[in-house]
Amino acid sequence: MISKLKNIKIIVTAGPTREYLDPVRFISNESSGKMGYAIADLLYHYGADVTLISGPVAIKSSLPIENIVQVKTASEMYDACKNHFDTTAIAIFSAAVADYRPQFQSDCKIKKADQVATVTFIKNVDIAFEFGKLKTDQQIAIGFALETNDIIENATKKCKTKNFNAIVLNSPKEGEGFGFDTNKVAILNNKGKIKFFPLKSKQEVASDIINELIQIL
Ligand code: CTP
């Protein structure tokens, strides 16, 4: 029942984050943002009140500009999400948030010096985990997981720890997931039920995820 989504407040995180070493250098990851954007666009199309909180990506969304919050770092993404934690009905965490950032960020461009350079990293805030701690029974959280081993066991643990209602398992294989237009997912809910889907376009996967969400609503 797509009508359940009409005017419902939803936040979607998408894309990578950048963790800066100095004003011109950062570490990041391969996330294209395509999966999160496909979800946000389809939810908006169904009449939901969507806020897309996006790391730096090269793609466009069909959402009005005022519904998109552009961020760069994990810390900025957290601040943007936090503003919506109390009021959102649903949170979908599809961003590939960097788990660590350099402990020190130089204000000036770092000059080369020794043969070996060492960077110390410190942990970033886990946005989904923080929402999971505050989430009421009326709020819904859906997360993503990219696992290479002990897939079901790790995803079940992640679902529990972060208090997700369901978790979408991505494939790390060539042609699926990160950076590609297609994705092969499984959706595991917090009751331990798992559904496997074939390789599909990210628009079709977005539709499968939204169908799952409607069943939780
Ligand atoms: N996530 C988040 N904030 C972070 C890290 C992850 O919101 N700092 C969210 C992701 O958007 C995703 C879920 O948590 O929905 C799982 O992310 P993932 O990177 O698979 O798991 P981690 O908790 O980072 O664990 P690990 O990398 O050790 O598998």
PDB file of C-alpha atoms and ligand atoms in Angstrom:
ATOM      1  CA  MET A   1       0.000   0.000   0.000  1.00  0.00           C
ATOM      2  CA  ILE A   2       2.072   2.851  -1.398  1.00  0.00           C
ATOM      3  CA  SER A   3      -0.459   5.379  -0.043  1.00  0.00           C
ATOM      4  CA  LYS A   4       0.941   4.691   3.443  1.00  0.00           C
ATOM      5  CA  LEU A   5       4.009   6.685   2.403  1.00  0.00           C
ATOM      6  CA  LYS A   6       2.100   9.878   1.571  1.00  0.00           C
ATOM      7  CA  ASN A   7       3.532  12.852   3.553  1.00  0.00           C
ATOM      8  CA  ILE A   8       5.461  10.533   5.864  1.00  0.00           C
ATOM      9  CA  LYS A   9       8.775  12.031   7.004  1.00  0.00           C
ATOM     10  CA  ILE A  10      11.803  10.024   5.856  1.00  0.00           C
ATOM     11  CA  ILE A  11      15.537  10.662   5.935  1.00  0.00           C
ATOM     12  CA  VAL A  12      17.850   8.839   3.549  1.00  0.00           C
ATOM     13  CA  THR A  13      21.646   8.951   3.842  1.00  0.00           C
ATOM     14  CA  ALA A  14      23.593   8.278   0.659  1.00  0.00           C
ATOM     15  CA  GLY A  15      27.022   8.324  -0.935  1.00  0.00           C
ATOM     16  CA  PRO A  16      30.478   8.277   0.600  1.00  0.00           C
ATOM     17  CA  THR A  17      31.998  10.595   3.164  1.00  0.00           C
ATOM     18  CA  ARG A  18      35.375  12.307   2.845  1.00  0.00           C
ATOM     19  CA  GLU A  19      37.755  12.452   5.754  1.00  0.00           C
ATOM     20  CA  TYR A  20      40.304  15.216   5.280  1.00  0.00           C
ATOM     21  CA  LEU A  21      44.049  15.166   5.939  1.00  0.00           C
ATOM     22  CA  ASP A  22      44.501  18.777   4.815  1.00  0.00           C
ATOM     23  CA  PRO A  23      42.480  21.270   2.711  1.00  0.00           C
ATOM     24  CA  VAL A  24      43.116  19.358  -0.532  1.00  0.00           C
ATOM     25  CA  ARG A  25      43.492  15.696   0.493  1.00  0.00           C
ATOM     26  CA  PHE A  26      41.052  13.191   1.909  1.00  0.00           C
ATOM     27  CA  ILE A  27      40.342   9.487   2.261  1.00  0.00           C
ATOM     28  CA  SER A  28      37.028   8.186   0.982  1.00  0.00           C
ATOM     29  CA  ASN A  29      35.474   5.135  -0.690  1.00  0.00           C
ATOM     30  CA  GLU A  30      33.954   4.019  -4.014  1.00  0.00           C
ATOM     31  CA  SER A  31      30.299   4.630  -3.128  1.00  0.00           C
ATOM     32  CA  SER A  32      28.468   6.296  -6.041  1.00  0.00           C
ATOM     33  CA  GLY A  33      25.327   7.143  -4.054  1.00  0.00           C
ATOM     34  CA  LYS A  34      23.181   5.478  -6.773  1.00  0.00           C
ATOM     35  CA  MET A  35      21.355   3.110  -4.391  1.00  0.00           C
ATOM     36  CA  GLY A  36      20.435   5.805  -1.851  1.00  0.00           C
ATOM     37  CA  TYR A  37      19.424   8.261  -4.574  1.00  0.00           C
ATOM     38  CA  ALA A  38      17.194   5.624  -6.226  1.00  0.00           C
ATOM     39  CA  ILE A  39      15.461   5.008  -2.869  1.00  0.00           C
ATOM     40  CA  ALA A  40      15.043   8.720  -2.100  1.00  0.00           C
ATOM     41  CA  ASP A  41      13.712   9.481  -5.602  1.00  0.00           C
ATOM     42  CA  LEU A  42      11.160   6.649  -5.513  1.00  0.00           C
ATOM     43  CA  LEU A  43       9.952   7.545  -2.001  1.00  0.00           C
ATOM     44  CA  TYR A  44       9.518  11.150  -3.155  1.00  0.00           C
ATOM     45  CA  HIS A  45       7.631   9.935  -6.220  1.00  0.00           C
ATOM     46  CA  TYR A  46       5.281   8.042  -3.834  1.00  0.00           C
ATOM     47  CA  GLY A  47       4.543  11.294  -1.970  1.00  0.00           C
ATOM     48  CA  ALA A  48       6.809  10.916   1.075  1.00  0.00           C
ATOM     49  CA  ASP A  49       8.391  13.955   2.710  1.00  0.00           C
ATOM     50  CA  VAL A  50      11.987  12.935   1.948  1.00  0.00           C
ATOM     51  CA  THR A  51      15.212  14.551   3.114  1.00  0.00           C
ATOM     52  CA  LEU A  52      18.255  13.183   1.316  1.00  0.00           C
ATOM     53  CA  ILE A  53      21.471  13.647   3.286  1.00  0.00           C
ATOM     54  CA  SER A  54      24.217  13.073   0.766  1.00  0.00           C
ATOM     55  CA  GLY A  55      27.973  12.836   0.704  1.00  0.00           C
ATOM     56  CA  PRO A  56      29.824  14.082  -2.416  1.00  0.00           C
ATOM     57  CA  VAL A  57      28.521  12.249  -5.519  1.00  0.00           C
ATOM     58  CA  ALA A  58      28.488  12.815  -9.273  1.00  0.00           C
ATOM     59  CA  ILE A  59      24.800  11.987  -9.799  1.00  0.00           C
ATOM     60  CA  LYS A  60      21.604  14.033  -9.687  1.00  0.00           C
ATOM     61  CA  SER A  61      18.398  13.497  -7.734  1.00  0.00           C
ATOM     62  CA  SER A  62      14.868  14.333  -8.841  1.00  0.00           C
ATOM     63  CA  LEU A  63      14.175  15.769  -5.371  1.00  0.00           C
ATOM     64  CA  PRO A  64      13.727  19.533  -5.044  1.00  0.00           C
ATOM     65  CA  ILE A  65      17.000  21.179  -4.002  1.00  0.00           C
ATOM     66  CA  GLU A  66      15.553  22.138  -0.587  1.00  0.00           C
ATOM     67  CA  ASN A  67      15.060  18.424   0.212  1.00  0.00           C
ATOM     68  CA  ILE A  68      18.771  17.670  -0.206  1.00  0.00           C
ATOM     69  CA  VAL A  69      21.434  18.340   2.414  1.00  0.00           C
ATOM     70  CA  GLN A  70      24.947  18.160   0.957  1.00  0.00           C
ATOM     71  CA  VAL A  71      27.677  17.120   3.376  1.00  0.00           C
ATOM     72  CA  LYS A  72      31.263  15.984   3.071  1.00  0.00           C
ATOM     73  CA  THR A  73      32.465  14.377   6.301  1.00  0.00           C
ATOM     74  CA  ALA A  74      30.894  11.754   8.571  1.00  0.00           C
ATOM     75  CA  SER A  75      30.694  14.353  11.298  1.00  0.00           C
ATOM     76  CA  GLU A  76      28.744  16.734   9.008  1.00  0.00           C
ATOM     77  CA  MET A  77      26.462  13.856   7.964  1.00  0.00           C
ATOM     78  CA  TYR A  78      25.780  13.077  11.622  1.00  0.00           C
ATOM     79  CA  ASP A  79      24.966  16.730  12.416  1.00  0.00           C
ATOM     80  CA  ALA A  80      22.562  16.882   9.455  1.00  0.00           C
ATOM     81  CA  CYS A  81      20.842  13.628  10.490  1.00  0.00           C
ATOM     82  CA  LYS A  82      20.633  14.568  14.168  1.00  0.00           C
ATOM     83  CA  ASN A  83      18.411  17.532  13.271  1.00  0.00           C
ATOM     84  CA  HIS A  84      15.802  15.002  12.060  1.00  0.00           C
ATOM     85  CA  PHE A  85      16.172  12.191  14.626  1.00  0.00           C
ATOM     86  CA  ASP A  86      13.208  13.303  16.787  1.00  0.00           C
ATOM     87  CA  THR A  87      10.800  14.035  13.972  1.00  0.00           C
ATOM     88  CA  THR A  88      11.503  11.475  11.265  1.00  0.00           C
ATOM     89  CA  ALA A  89       9.207   8.455  10.985  1.00  0.00           C
ATOM     90  CA  ILE A  90      11.704   6.455   8.939  1.00  0.00           C
ATOM     91  CA  ALA A  91      15.476   6.545   8.509  1.00  0.00           C
ATOM     92  CA  ILE A  92      17.228   4.693   5.694  1.00  0.00           C
ATOM     93  CA  PHE A  93      20.985   4.511   6.136  1.00  0.00           C
ATOM     94  CA  SER A  94      22.460   3.736   2.732  1.00  0.00           C
ATOM     95  CA  ALA A  95      25.554   5.951   3.023  1.00  0.00           C
ATOM     96  CA  ALA A  96      29.011   4.381   3.046  1.00  0.00           C
ATOM     97  CA  VAL A  97      30.168   6.394   6.038  1.00  0.00           C
ATOM     98  CA  ALA A  98      33.925   6.278   6.727  1.00  0.00           C
ATOM     99  CA  ASP A  99      34.464   4.466  10.016  1.00  0.00           C
ATOM    100  CA  TYR A 100      37.620   6.474  10.795  1.00  0.00           C
ATOM    101  CA  ARG A 101      39.056   9.923  10.136  1.00  0.00           C
ATOM    102  CA  PRO A 102      42.619  11.230  10.424  1.00  0.00           C
ATOM    103  CA  GLN A 103      43.235  12.286  14.020  1.00  0.00           C
ATOM    104  CA  PHE A 104      44.757  15.583  12.871  1.00  0.00           C
ATOM    105  CA  GLN A 105      43.621  17.744   9.973  1.00  0.00           C
ATOM    106  CA  SER A 106      46.203  20.269   8.854  1.00  0.00           C
ATOM    107  CA  ASP A 107      44.930  23.779   8.053  1.00  0.00           C
ATOM    108  CA  CYS A 108      47.660  24.102   5.429  1.00  0.00           C
ATOM    109  CA  LYS A 109      48.577  21.701   2.616  1.00  0.00           C
ATOM    110  CA  ILE A 110      50.966  19.120   4.087  1.00  0.00           C
ATOM    111  CA  LYS A 111      54.474  19.344   2.589  1.00  0.00           C
ATOM    112  CA  LYS A 112      56.310  16.187   1.677  1.00  0.00           C
ATOM    113  CA  ALA A 113      59.166  15.356   4.030  1.00  0.00           C
ATOM    114  CA  ASP A 114      60.297  11.892   5.143  1.00  0.00           C
ATOM    115  CA  GLN A 115      60.253   8.689   3.029  1.00  0.00           C
ATOM    116  CA  VAL A 116      57.549   7.231   5.241  1.00  0.00           C
ATOM    117  CA  ALA A 117      54.453   9.118   6.348  1.00  0.00           C
ATOM    118  CA  THR A 118      52.181   7.765   9.068  1.00  0.00           C
ATOM    119  CA  VAL A 119      48.577   8.739   9.665  1.00  0.00           C
ATOM    120  CA  THR A 120      46.723   7.969  12.872  1.00  0.00           C
ATOM    121  CA  PHE A 121      42.990   7.442  12.486  1.00  0.00           C
ATOM    122  CA  ILE A 122      40.296   7.883  15.114  1.00  0.00           C
ATOM    123  CA  LYS A 123      36.788   6.467  15.075  1.00  0.00           C
ATOM    124  CA  ASN A 124      33.912   8.431  13.544  1.00  0.00           C
ATOM    125  CA  VAL A 125      30.460   8.557  15.073  1.00  0.00           C
ATOM    126  CA  ASP A 126      28.206   5.683  13.980  1.00  0.00           C
ATOM    127  CA  ILE A 127      25.149   7.589  12.757  1.00  0.00           C
ATOM    128  CA  ALA A 128      22.851   4.564  12.471  1.00  0.00           C
ATOM    129  CA  PHE A 129      23.871   3.301  15.913  1.00  0.00           C
ATOM    130  CA  GLU A 130      23.133   6.708  17.488  1.00  0.00           C
ATOM    131  CA  PHE A 131      19.683   6.777  15.886  1.00  0.00           C
ATOM    132  CA  GLY A 132      19.125   3.185  17.021  1.00  0.00           C
ATOM    133  CA  LYS A 133      19.678   4.222  20.644  1.00  0.00           C
ATOM    134  CA  LEU A 134      17.057   6.987  20.442  1.00  0.00           C
ATOM    135  CA  LYS A 135      14.559   5.290  18.132  1.00  0.00           C
ATOM    136  CA  THR A 136      11.016   4.854  19.500  1.00  0.00           C
ATOM    137  CA  ASP A 137       8.783   1.869  18.634  1.00  0.00           C
ATOM    138  CA  GLN A 138       6.937   4.132  16.195  1.00  0.00           C
ATOM    139  CA  GLN A 139      10.102   4.940  14.222  1.00  0.00           C
ATOM    140  CA  ILE A 140      11.620   2.635  11.611  1.00  0.00           C
ATOM    141  CA  ALA A 141      15.284   2.252  10.666  1.00  0.00           C
ATOM    142  CA  ILE A 142      16.625   0.365   7.665  1.00  0.00           C
ATOM    143  CA  GLY A 143      20.354  -0.174   7.274  1.00  0.00           C
ATOM    144  CA  PHE A 144      22.742  -1.624   4.731  1.00  0.00           C
ATOM    145  CA  ALA A 145      25.612  -4.045   5.144  1.00  0.00           C
ATOM    146  CA  LEU A 146      28.421  -5.098   2.848  1.00  0.00           C
ATOM    147  CA  GLU A 147      29.863  -8.346   4.132  1.00  0.00           C
ATOM    148  CA  THR A 148      32.427 -10.673   2.563  1.00  0.00           C
ATOM    149  CA  ASN A 149      32.298 -13.518   5.095  1.00  0.00           C
ATOM    150  CA  ASP A 150      29.860 -14.999   7.636  1.00  0.00           C
ATOM    151  CA  ILE A 151      27.330 -12.842   5.815  1.00  0.00           C
ATOM    152  CA  ILE A 152      24.078 -13.780   7.593  1.00  0.00           C
ATOM    153  CA  GLU A 153      25.695 -13.960  11.016  1.00  0.00           C
ATOM    154  CA  ASN A 154      27.410 -10.552  10.648  1.00  0.00           C
ATOM    155  CA  ALA A 155      24.310  -8.905   9.201  1.00  0.00           C
ATOM    156  CA  THR A 156      22.100 -10.302  11.976  1.00  0.00           C
ATOM    157  CA  LYS A 157      24.514  -8.882  14.543  1.00  0.00           C
ATOM    158  CA  LYS A 158      24.594  -5.487  12.783  1.00  0.00           C
ATOM    159  CA  CYS A 159      20.781  -5.425  12.596  1.00  0.00           C
ATOM    160  CA  LYS A 160      20.534  -6.027  16.346  1.00  0.00           C
ATOM    161  CA  THR A 161      23.362  -3.713  17.454  1.00  0.00           C
ATOM    162  CA  LYS A 162      22.054  -0.794  15.407  1.00  0.00           C
ATOM    163  CA  ASN A 163      18.399  -1.502  16.244  1.00  0.00           C
ATOM    164  CA  PHE A 164      17.393  -1.747  12.559  1.00  0.00           C
ATOM    165  CA  ASN A 165      13.942  -3.061  11.620  1.00  0.00           C
ATOM    166  CA  ALA A 166      15.598  -4.559   8.541  1.00  0.00           C
ATOM    167  CA  ILE A 167      19.002  -4.667   6.916  1.00  0.00           C
ATOM    168  CA  VAL A 168      19.836  -4.826   3.208  1.00  0.00           C
ATOM    169  CA  LEU A 169      22.760  -7.096   2.363  1.00  0.00           C
ATOM    170  CA  ASN A 170      24.828  -5.876  -0.569  1.00  0.00           C
ATOM    171  CA  SER A 171      27.077  -7.971  -2.705  1.00  0.00           C
ATOM    172  CA  PRO A 172      30.773  -7.025  -2.946  1.00  0.00           C
ATOM    173  CA  LYS A 173      31.070  -8.846  -6.329  1.00  0.00           C
ATOM    174  CA  GLU A 174      32.069  -7.230  -9.646  1.00  0.00           C
ATOM    175  CA  GLY A 175      28.998  -5.733 -11.355  1.00  0.00           C
ATOM    176  CA  GLU A 176      26.943  -5.712  -8.166  1.00  0.00           C
ATOM    177  CA  GLY A 177      26.635  -2.936  -5.591  1.00  0.00           C
ATOM    178  CA  PHE A 178      29.370  -0.306  -5.083  1.00  0.00           C
ATOM    179  CA  GLY A 179      29.599   2.019  -8.090  1.00  0.00           C
ATOM    180  CA  PHE A 180      27.500  -0.129 -10.463  1.00  0.00           C
ATOM    181  CA  ASP A 181      23.976   0.449 -11.836  1.00  0.00           C
ATOM    182  CA  THR A 182      22.859  -2.972 -10.638  1.00  0.00           C
ATOM    183  CA  ASN A 183      22.731  -4.615  -7.235  1.00  0.00           C
ATOM    184  CA  LYS A 184      22.023  -8.071  -5.856  1.00  0.00           C
ATOM    185  CA  VAL A 185      20.613  -7.893  -2.365  1.00  0.00           C
ATOM    186  CA  ALA A 186      19.014  -9.897   0.377  1.00  0.00           C
ATOM    187  CA  ILE A 187      16.783  -8.261   2.981  1.00  0.00           C
ATOM    188  CA  LEU A 188      16.908  -9.561   6.529  1.00  0.00           C
ATOM    189  CA  ASN A 189      14.362  -8.346   9.054  1.00  0.00           C
ATOM    190  CA  ASN A 190      14.737  -8.086  12.834  1.00  0.00           C
ATOM    191  CA  LYS A 191      12.690 -11.272  13.256  1.00  0.00           C
ATOM    192  CA  GLY A 192      15.356 -13.256  11.394  1.00  0.00           C
ATOM    193  CA  LYS A 193      13.373 -13.655   8.157  1.00  0.00           C
ATOM    194  CA  ILE A 194      15.486 -13.313   5.010  1.00  0.00           C
ATOM    195  CA  LYS A 195      14.495 -12.723   1.372  1.00  0.00           C
ATOM    196  CA  PHE A 196      16.963 -13.177  -1.495  1.00  0.00           C
ATOM    197  CA  PHE A 197      16.608 -11.146  -4.709  1.00  0.00           C
ATOM    198  CA  PRO A 198      18.261 -11.645  -8.128  1.00  0.00           C
ATOM    199  CA  LEU A 199      20.537  -9.082  -9.817  1.00  0.00           C
ATOM    200  CA  LYS A 200      18.412  -6.032 -10.665  1.00  0.00           C
ATOM    201  CA  SER A 201      18.769  -2.351 -11.550  1.00  0.00           C
ATOM    202  CA  LYS A 202      19.135  -0.107  -8.507  1.00  0.00           C
ATOM    203  CA  GLN A 203      15.695   1.388  -9.312  1.00  0.00           C
ATOM    204  CA  GLU A 204      14.153  -2.107  -9.069  1.00  0.00           C
ATOM    205  CA  VAL A 205      16.104  -2.832  -5.872  1.00  0.00           C
ATOM    206  CA  ALA A 206      14.833   0.473  -4.433  1.00  0.00           C
ATOM    207  CA  SER A 207      11.301  -0.724  -5.166  1.00  0.00           C
ATOM    208  CA  ASP A 208      11.939  -4.067  -3.390  1.00  0.00           C
ATOM    209  CA  ILE A 209      13.316  -2.225  -0.338  1.00  0.00           C
ATOM    210  CA  ILE A 210      10.313   0.122  -0.269  1.00  0.00           C
ATOM    211  CA  ASN A 211       7.914  -2.861  -0.503  1.00  0.00           C
ATOM    212  CA  GLU A 212       9.650  -4.330   2.534  1.00  0.00           C
ATOM    213  CA  LEU A 213       9.345  -0.986   4.316  1.00  0.00           C
ATOM    214  CA  ILE A 214       5.607  -0.807   3.585  1.00  0.00           C
ATOM    215  CA  GLN A 215       5.157  -4.224   5.209  1.00  0.00           C
ATOM    216  CA  ILE A 216       6.880  -2.950   8.381  1.00  0.00           C
ATOM    217  CA  LEU A 217       4.726   0.226   8.465  1.00  0.00           C
TER     218      LEU A 217
HETATM  219  N1  CTP B   1      26.716   3.516   9.289  1.00  0.00           N
HETATM  220  C1  CTP B   1      26.503   4.779   9.801  1.00  0.00           C
HETATM  221  N2  CTP B   1      27.548   5.471  10.360  1.00  0.00           N
HETATM  222  C2  CTP B   1      28.781   4.942  10.399  1.00  0.00           C
HETATM  223  C3  CTP B   1      29.021   3.643   9.869  1.00  0.00           C
HETATM  224  C4  CTP B   1      27.961   2.954   9.314  1.00  0.00           C
HETATM  225  O1  CTP B   1      25.382   5.279   9.748  1.00  0.00           O
HETATM  226  N3  CTP B   1      29.788   5.635  10.949  1.00  0.00           N
HETATM  227  C5  CTP B   1      25.569   2.754   8.744  1.00  0.00           C
HETATM  228  C6  CTP B   1      25.673   2.486   7.245  1.00  0.00           C
HETATM  229  O2  CTP B   1      25.041   3.520   6.507  1.00  0.00           O
HETATM  230  C7  CTP B   1      24.934   1.158   7.117  1.00  0.00           C
HETATM  231  C8  CTP B   1      25.211   0.450   8.438  1.00  0.00           C
HETATM  232  O3  CTP B   1      25.568   1.476   9.360  1.00  0.00           O
HETATM  233  O4  CTP B   1      23.535   1.311   7.038  1.00  0.00           O
HETATM  234  C9  CTP B   1      26.282  -0.594   8.381  1.00  0.00           C
HETATM  235  O5  CTP B   1      27.463  -0.045   7.844  1.00  0.00           O
HETATM  236  P1  CTP B   1      28.743  -0.924   7.592  1.00  0.00           P
HETATM  237  O6  CTP B   1      29.837  -0.038   7.066  1.00  0.00           O
HETATM  238  O7  CTP B   1      28.370  -2.166   6.819  1.00  0.00           O
HETATM  239  O8  CTP B   1      29.061  -1.433   9.051  1.00  0.00           O
HETATM  240  P2  CTP B   1      29.982  -0.935  10.174  1.00  0.00           P
HETATM  241  O9  CTP B   1      29.153  -0.672  11.374  1.00  0.00           O
HETATM  242  O10 CTP B   1      30.843   0.204   9.696  1.00  0.00           O
HETATM  243  O11 CTP B   1      30.842  -2.235  10.485  1.00  0.00           O
HETATM  244  P3  CTP B   1      32.072  -2.912   9.702  1.00  0.00           P
HETATM  245  O12 CTP B   1      32.601  -1.867   8.729  1.00  0.00           O
HETATM  246  O13 CTP B   1      33.012  -3.240  10.796  1.00  0.00           O
HETATM  247  O14 CTP B   1      31.472  -4.120   9.023  1.00  0.00           O
END
